[in-house]
PDB file of C-alpha atoms in Angstrom:
ATOM      1  CA  MET A1439     129.560 122.387-156.186  1.00 47.00           C
ATOM      2  CA  ARG A1440     130.217 124.639-153.196  1.00 49.00           C
ATOM      3  CA  ARG A1441     126.483 124.133-152.098  1.00 52.00           C
ATOM      4  CA  LEU A1442     126.786 120.268-152.535  1.00 48.00           C
ATOM      5  CA  ALA A1443     129.827 120.119-150.208  1.00 51.00           C
ATOM      6  CA  PRO A1444     128.022 121.109-147.028  1.00 53.00           C
ATOM      7  CA  ALA A1445     125.251 118.676-147.796  1.00 52.00           C
ATOM      8  CA  LEU A1446     127.754 115.825-148.412  1.00 52.00           C
ATOM      9  CA  ALA A1447     129.502 116.567-145.148  1.00 53.00           C
ATOM     10  CA  LEU A1448     126.209 116.518-143.421  1.00 55.00           C
ATOM     11  CA  CYS A1449     125.298 113.150-144.792  1.00 52.00           C
ATOM     12  CA  VAL A1450     128.724 111.789-143.741  1.00 50.00           C
ATOM     13  CA  MET A1451     128.202 113.027-140.250  1.00 57.00           C
ATOM     14  CA  LEU A1452     124.689 111.510-139.976  1.00 53.00           C
ATOM     15  CA  ALA A1453     126.011 108.253-141.199  1.00 52.00           C
ATOM     16  CA  ALA A1454     128.700 108.200-138.631  1.00 52.00           C
ATOM     17  CA  CYS A1455     126.158 109.009-135.900  1.00 51.00           C
ATOM     18  CA  ASP A1456     123.864 106.258-137.200  1.00 51.00           C
ATOM     19  CA  ARG A1457     126.474 103.545-136.903  1.00 51.00           C
ATOM     20  CA  PRO A1458     126.784 103.574-133.096  1.00 48.00           C
ATOM     21  CA  ALA A1459     123.085 103.232-132.862  1.00 46.00           C
ATOM     22  CA  GLY A1460     123.143 100.328-135.101  1.00 47.00           C
ATOM     23  CA  ASN A1461     125.919  98.784-133.240  1.00 50.00           C
ATOM     24  CA  ALA A1462     124.191  99.223-130.004  1.00 48.00           C
ATOM     25  CA  VAL A1463     121.039  97.447-131.257  1.00 46.00           C
ATOM     26  CA  ASP A1464     123.236  94.638-132.715  1.00 52.00           C
ATOM     27  CA  ASN A1465     125.048  94.366-129.352  1.00 53.00           C
ATOM     28  CA  GLY A1466     121.649  94.337-127.511  1.00 51.00           C
ATOM     29  CA  ALA A1467     120.438  91.506-129.831  1.00 50.00           C
ATOM     30  CA  ASN A1468     123.564  89.553-129.315  1.00 57.00           C
ATOM     31  CA  ALA A1469     123.295  89.877-125.536  1.00 51.00           C
ATOM     32  CA  ALA A1470     119.754  88.756-125.786  1.00 52.00           C
ATOM     33  CA  ASN A1471     120.688  85.773-127.795  1.00 59.00           C
ATOM     34  CA  VAL A1472     123.473  84.937-125.309  1.00 53.00           C
ATOM     35  CA  ALA A1473     121.002  85.078-122.429  1.00 53.00           C
ATOM     36  CA  ASP A1474     118.593  82.960-124.397  1.00 59.00           C
ATOM     37  CA  ASN A1475     121.258  80.446-125.020  1.00 62.00           C
ATOM     38  CA  GLU A1476     122.223  80.211-121.319  1.00 61.00           C
ATOM     39  CA  ILE A1477     118.609  79.831-120.302  1.00 57.00           C
ATOM     40  CA  ALA A1478     118.181  77.021-122.802  1.00 55.00           C
ATOM     41  CA  ALA A1479     121.397  75.362-121.620  1.00 55.00           C
ATOM     42  CA  ASN A1480     120.179  75.512-118.033  1.00 56.00           C
ATOM     43  CA  GLU A1481     116.988  74.116-118.808  1.00 56.00           C
ATOM     44  CA  ALA A1482     118.631  71.279-120.677  1.00 53.00           C
ATOM     45  CA  ASP A1483     120.749  70.514-117.669  1.00 54.00           C
ATOM     46  CA  ASN A1484     117.807  70.594-115.421  1.00 53.00           C
ATOM     47  CA  ALA A1485     115.917  68.182-117.704  1.00 50.00           C
ATOM     48  CA  ALA A1486     118.821  65.838-117.676  1.00 49.00           C
ATOM     49  CA  GLU A1487     119.129  65.776-113.848  1.00 50.00           C
ATOM     50  CA  PRO A1488     116.058  64.292-112.172  1.00 50.00           C
ATOM     51  CA  VAL A1489     114.465  66.568-109.599  1.00 51.00           C
ATOM     52  CA  ARG A1490     115.420  65.631-106.131  1.00 53.00           C
ATOM     53  CA  SER A1491     113.200  66.091-103.157  1.00 52.00           C
ATOM     54  CA  ILE A1492     114.390  67.708-100.067  1.00 56.00           C
ATOM     55  CA  LEU A1493     113.815  64.460 -98.159  1.00 56.00           C
ATOM     56  CA  ARG A1494     116.218  62.414-100.248  1.00 57.00           C
ATOM     57  CA  PRO A1495     117.169  59.092 -98.830  1.00 56.00           C
ATOM     58  CA  GLU A1496     120.906  60.139 -98.630  1.00 57.00           C
ATOM     59  CA  VAL A1497     119.997  63.128 -96.483  1.00 53.00           C
ATOM     60  CA  ALA A1498     116.888  62.012 -94.696  1.00 55.00           C
ATOM     61  CA  GLU A1499     117.220  60.487 -91.206  1.00 56.00           C
ATOM     62  CA  PRO A1500     117.061  56.749 -91.308  1.00 58.00           C
ATOM     63  CA  GLU A1501     113.625  55.188 -90.611  1.00 64.00           C
ATOM     64  CA  VAL A1502     113.495  53.362 -87.284  1.00 62.00           C
ATOM     65  CA  PRO A1503     112.143  49.865 -87.922  1.00 70.00           C
ATOM     66  CA  LYS A1504     108.993  49.088 -86.083  1.00 83.00           C
ATOM     67  CA  ILE A1505     109.396  46.480 -83.250  1.00 86.00           C
ATOM     68  CA  GLU A1506     106.771  43.917 -82.964  1.00 91.00           C
ATOM     69  CA  PRO A1507     105.849  41.505 -80.084  1.00 93.00           C
ATOM     70  CA  LEU A1508     107.762  38.370 -79.998  1.00 95.00           C
ATOM     71  CA  ASP A1509     106.772  34.755 -79.516  1.00 96.00           C
ATOM     72  CA  ALA A1510     109.084  31.729 -79.109  1.00 97.00           C
ATOM     73  CA  THR A1511     109.002  28.325 -77.713  1.00 97.00           C
ATOM     74  CA  VAL A1512     111.788  26.440 -75.713  1.00 97.00           C
ATOM     75  CA  ALA A1513     111.643  22.619 -75.896  1.00 96.00           C
ATOM     76  CA  PHE A1514     112.147  20.345 -73.031  1.00 96.00           C
ATOM     77  CA  GLY A1515     111.443  17.186 -75.044  1.00 89.00           C
ATOM     78  CA  THR A1516     114.487  15.198 -74.085  1.00 88.00           C
ATOM     79  CA  SER A1517     115.800  17.096 -71.221  1.00 88.00           C
ATOM     80  CA  GLY A1518     112.820  16.709 -68.820  1.00 91.00           C
ATOM     81  CA  LEU A1519     112.889  19.663 -66.474  1.00 95.00           C
ATOM     82  CA  LYS A1520     116.371  21.149 -67.418  1.00 95.00           C
ATOM     83  CA  LEU A1521     117.593  23.429 -70.143  1.00 97.00           C
ATOM     84  CA  ASP A1522     119.753  21.564 -72.789  1.00 96.00           C
ATOM     85  CA  ASP A1523     122.344  23.107 -75.094  1.00 96.00           C
ATOM     86  CA  ALA A1524     119.799  23.742 -77.758  1.00 95.00           C
ATOM     87  CA  ALA A1525     117.435  25.448 -75.326  1.00 96.00           C
ATOM     88  CA  ARG A1526     120.254  27.699 -74.006  1.00 97.00           C
ATOM     89  CA  ALA A1527     121.254  28.585 -77.616  1.00 97.00           C
ATOM     90  CA  ALA A1528     117.677  29.583 -78.417  1.00 96.00           C
ATOM     91  CA  LEU A1529     117.528  31.796 -75.341  1.00 97.00           C
ATOM     92  CA  ASP A1530     120.880  33.360 -76.210  1.00 97.00           C
ATOM     93  CA  THR A1531     119.340  34.290 -79.607  1.00 96.00           C
ATOM     94  CA  LEU A1532     116.286  35.575 -77.926  1.00 96.00           C
ATOM     95  CA  VAL A1533     118.002  38.002 -75.508  1.00 96.00           C
ATOM     96  CA  GLU A1534     119.575  39.724 -78.522  1.00 95.00           C
ATOM     97  CA  THR A1535     116.422  40.558 -80.250  1.00 94.00           C
ATOM     98  CA  PRO A1536     115.044  44.111 -80.381  1.00 93.00           C
ATOM     99  CA  ALA A1537     111.822  43.119 -78.649  1.00 92.00           C
ATOM    100  CA  ILE A1538     113.772  41.865 -75.568  1.00 94.00           C
ATOM    101  CA  LYS A1539     115.897  44.993 -75.583  1.00 92.00           C
ATOM    102  CA  THR A1540     113.046  47.357 -75.480  1.00 91.00           C
ATOM    103  CA  GLY A1541     112.186  46.403 -71.917  1.00 90.00           C
ATOM    104  CA  GLY A1542     108.693  45.005 -72.420  1.00 92.00           C
ATOM    105  CA  ALA A1543     107.063  42.515 -70.198  1.00 96.00           C
ATOM    106  CA  ILE A1544     108.012  38.741 -70.673  1.00 97.00           C
ATOM    107  CA  THR A1545     105.470  36.023 -70.060  1.00 98.00           C
ATOM    108  CA  LEU A1546     106.620  32.378 -69.608  1.00 98.00           C
ATOM    109  CA  ARG A1547     103.883  29.721 -69.898  1.00 98.00           C
ATOM    110  CA  GLY A1548     105.095  26.294 -68.786  1.00 98.00           C
ATOM    111  CA  HIS A1549     103.545  23.064 -70.258  1.00 98.00           C
ATOM    112  CA  SER A1550     103.848  19.366 -69.687  1.00 97.00           C
ATOM    113  CA  ASP A1551     102.697  16.102 -71.392  1.00 96.00           C
ATOM    114  CA  SER A1552      99.601  14.153 -69.931  1.00 95.00           C
ATOM    115  CA  LYS A1553     101.685  11.472 -68.310  1.00 92.00           C
ATOM    116  CA  GLY A1554     100.958  11.539 -64.402  1.00 91.00           C
ATOM    117  CA  ASN A1555      98.252  13.397 -62.488  1.00 95.00           C
ATOM    118  CA  ASP A1556      97.318  16.971 -63.236  1.00 94.00           C
ATOM    119  CA  GLY A1557      98.889  18.375 -60.006  1.00 96.00           C
ATOM    120  CA  ASP A1558     102.367  16.819 -60.690  1.00 96.00           C
ATOM    121  CA  ASN A1559     102.152  17.978 -64.353  1.00 97.00           C
ATOM    122  CA  ARG A1560     101.343  21.591 -63.262  1.00 97.00           C
ATOM    123  CA  VAL A1561     104.388  21.544 -60.914  1.00 97.00           C
ATOM    124  CA  ALA A1562     106.554  20.225 -63.660  1.00 97.00           C
ATOM    125  CA  SER A1563     105.385  22.979 -66.122  1.00 98.00           C
ATOM    126  CA  ARG A1564     106.306  25.652 -63.527  1.00 98.00           C
ATOM    127  CA  ILE A1565     109.678  24.228 -63.008  1.00 98.00           C
ATOM    128  CA  ARG A1566     110.368  24.525 -66.665  1.00 98.00           C
ATOM    129  CA  ALA A1567     109.171  28.102 -66.709  1.00 98.00           C
ATOM    130  CA  GLU A1568     111.393  28.787 -63.698  1.00 98.00           C
ATOM    131  CA  ALA A1569     114.381  27.296 -65.550  1.00 98.00           C
ATOM    132  CA  VAL A1570     113.863  29.677 -68.386  1.00 98.00           C
ATOM    133  CA  GLU A1571     113.428  32.558 -65.916  1.00 98.00           C
ATOM    134  CA  ALA A1572     116.615  31.773 -64.221  1.00 98.00           C
ATOM    135  CA  TYR A1573     118.592  31.755 -67.367  1.00 98.00           C
ATOM    136  CA  LEU A1574     117.220  35.115 -68.647  1.00 98.00           C
ATOM    137  CA  VAL A1575     117.952  36.738 -65.348  1.00 98.00           C
ATOM    138  CA  GLU A1576     121.433  35.219 -65.706  1.00 97.00           C
ATOM    139  CA  LYS A1577     121.731  37.004 -69.028  1.00 96.00           C
ATOM    140  CA  GLY A1578     120.876  40.369 -67.458  1.00 96.00           C
ATOM    141  CA  ILE A1579     116.976  40.434 -67.888  1.00 96.00           C
ATOM    142  CA  ALA A1580     115.419  42.167 -64.878  1.00 96.00           C
ATOM    143  CA  LYS A1581     113.309  39.624 -62.902  1.00 96.00           C
ATOM    144  CA  ASP A1582     110.492  42.088 -62.399  1.00 96.00           C
ATOM    145  CA  ARG A1583     109.862  41.927 -66.184  1.00 97.00           C
ATOM    146  CA  ILE A1584     109.024  38.250 -66.176  1.00 98.00           C
ATOM    147  CA  SER A1585     105.887  36.494 -65.147  1.00 98.00           C
ATOM    148  CA  LEU A1586     105.327  32.753 -64.877  1.00 98.00           C
ATOM    149  CA  ILE A1587     102.160  30.751 -65.711  1.00 98.00           C
ATOM    150  CA  ALA A1588     102.039  27.002 -65.044  1.00 98.00           C
ATOM    151  CA  LEU A1589      99.499  25.386 -67.444  1.00 98.00           C
ATOM    152  CA  GLY A1590     100.505  21.700 -66.903  1.00 97.00           C
ATOM    153  CA  GLU A1591      98.884  19.461 -69.489  1.00 97.00           C
ATOM    154  CA  THR A1592      96.005  21.689 -70.536  1.00 97.00           C
ATOM    155  CA  ARG A1593      97.359  23.091 -73.725  1.00 97.00           C
ATOM    156  CA  PRO A1594      98.965  20.320 -75.732  1.00 97.00           C
ATOM    157  CA  ILE A1595     100.451  21.066 -79.262  1.00 97.00           C
ATOM    158  CA  ALA A1596     100.674  17.298 -80.162  1.00 96.00           C
ATOM    159  CA  PRO A1597      98.767  14.173 -79.320  1.00 96.00           C
ATOM    160  CA  ASN A1598     100.064  12.477 -76.045  1.00 96.00           C
ATOM    161  CA  ALA A1599      98.643   9.195 -77.256  1.00 94.00           C
ATOM    162  CA  LYS A1600      98.170   7.479 -80.697  1.00 93.00           C
ATOM    163  CA  GLU A1601      94.772   6.696 -82.224  1.00 92.00           C
ATOM    164  CA  ASP A1602      94.894   3.194 -80.845  1.00 93.00           C
ATOM    165  CA  GLY A1603      95.393   4.475 -77.202  1.00 91.00           C
ATOM    166  CA  SER A1604      99.140   3.565 -77.058  1.00 94.00           C
ATOM    167  CA  ASP A1605     101.614   6.014 -75.776  1.00 94.00           C
ATOM    168  CA  ASP A1606     103.145   8.532 -78.207  1.00 95.00           C
ATOM    169  CA  PRO A1607     106.519   9.586 -76.827  1.00 95.00           C
ATOM    170  CA  GLU A1608     107.137  12.075 -79.709  1.00 95.00           C
ATOM    171  CA  GLY A1609     103.908  13.910 -79.085  1.00 96.00           C
ATOM    172  CA  ARG A1610     104.615  14.016 -75.361  1.00 96.00           C
ATOM    173  CA  ALA A1611     108.032  15.309 -75.959  1.00 96.00           C
ATOM    174  CA  LYS A1612     106.586  18.198 -78.023  1.00 96.00           C
ATOM    175  CA  ASN A1613     104.288  19.100 -75.235  1.00 97.00           C
ATOM    176  CA  ARG A1614     107.074  19.555 -72.613  1.00 97.00           C
ATOM    177  CA  ARG A1615     107.895  23.190 -73.431  1.00 98.00           C
ATOM    178  CA  VAL A1616     107.848  26.782 -72.229  1.00 98.00           C
ATOM    179  CA  ASP A1617     106.132  29.385 -74.583  1.00 98.00           C
ATOM    180  CA  ILE A1618     107.719  32.768 -74.386  1.00 98.00           C
ATOM    181  CA  HIS A1619     105.819  35.994 -75.256  1.00 98.00           C
ATOM    182  CA  VAL A1620     107.705  39.299 -75.300  1.00 97.00           C
ATOM    183  CA  ALA A1621     105.434  42.396 -75.276  1.00 95.00           C
ATOM    184  CA  VAL A1622     106.593  45.803 -76.537  1.00 89.00           C
ATOM    185  CA  PRO A1623     106.194  48.473 -73.967  1.00 84.00           C
ATOM    186  CA  THR A1624     103.558  51.218 -74.678  1.00 76.00           C
ATOM    187  CA  VAL A1625     105.004  54.546 -75.277  1.00 63.00           C
ATOM    188  CA  VAL A1626     102.895  57.098 -73.264  1.00 55.00           C
ATOM    189  CA  VAL A1627     102.862  60.532 -74.980  1.00 54.00           C
ATOM    190  CA  PRO A1628     102.479  63.339 -72.395  1.00 58.00           C
ATOM    191  CA  THR A1629      99.524  65.560 -72.898  1.00 59.00           C
ATOM    192  CA  ALA A1630      99.740  69.264 -72.898  1.00 55.00           C
ATOM    193  CA  ALA A1631      99.021  70.989 -69.452  1.00 52.00           C
ATOM    194  CA  VAL A1632      95.823  72.932 -69.361  1.00 56.00           C
ATOM    195  CA  LEU A1633      96.207  76.300 -68.051  1.00 55.00           C
ATOM    196  CA  PRO A1634      93.369  77.504 -65.711  1.00 61.00           C
ATOM    197  CA  SER A1635      91.066  80.156 -67.315  1.00 61.00           C
ATOM    198  CA  ILE A1636      91.108  83.700 -66.107  1.00 56.00           C
ATOM    199  CA  SER A1637      87.779  85.265 -65.470  1.00 57.00           C
ATOM    200  CA  PRO A1638      87.167  88.927 -66.987  1.00 55.00           C
ATOM    201  CA  VAL A1639      87.232  90.207 -63.347  1.00 55.00           C
ATOM    202  CA  ASP A1640      90.676  88.900 -62.766  1.00 55.00           C
ATOM    203  CA  ARG A1641      91.905  90.210 -66.081  1.00 53.00           C
ATOM    204  CA  LYS A1642      91.039  93.791 -64.914  1.00 53.00           C
ATOM    205  CA  ASP A1643      93.013  93.487 -61.807  1.00 53.00           C
ATOM    206  CA  LYS A1644      96.141  92.257 -63.681  1.00 53.00           C
ATOM    207  CA  PRO A1645      98.563  95.007 -64.831  1.00 52.00           C
TER     208      PRO A1645
END
């Protein structure tokens, strides 16, 4: 019995020493499981929320709309050579457009009907273009942006006479007009300056 006692004591001591090691293994396994669970949870969260680009609409700078050239027509059908209320309202709308505000060139093409001789009609078409020009300048448009072209009766958009040769007042009224074209200014991108080349001889002289 005395010989067995030391052996039993040794077994008890070994068992006590083995328990921490087992606990350490268990703790390591538990920690690994917790880490795996956290990774899985993060992956689930990422899968639930869509991947957002760096250039998201809410943080990206707003895209500047492209400005196109503008064409408009001011009618002088019932007013002859003067601007009526409808023509002034159309020009008021025109001066507020992005095309006008960019500062591009404005071309006014005056037209007339075919009643009368060609010389008088050309003068009448210019007077209409000048009336539009004066109103635009009054609204703050620089006069040097505006150019006038008097076309007279050469470019009708409606018949001046009916098929039987009789007068067509409605057609002639449509031809008394000013066509407006607003161009968008061309943006000139400056080119990089070209530096003069230095010859090998010059390089040797430089410190």
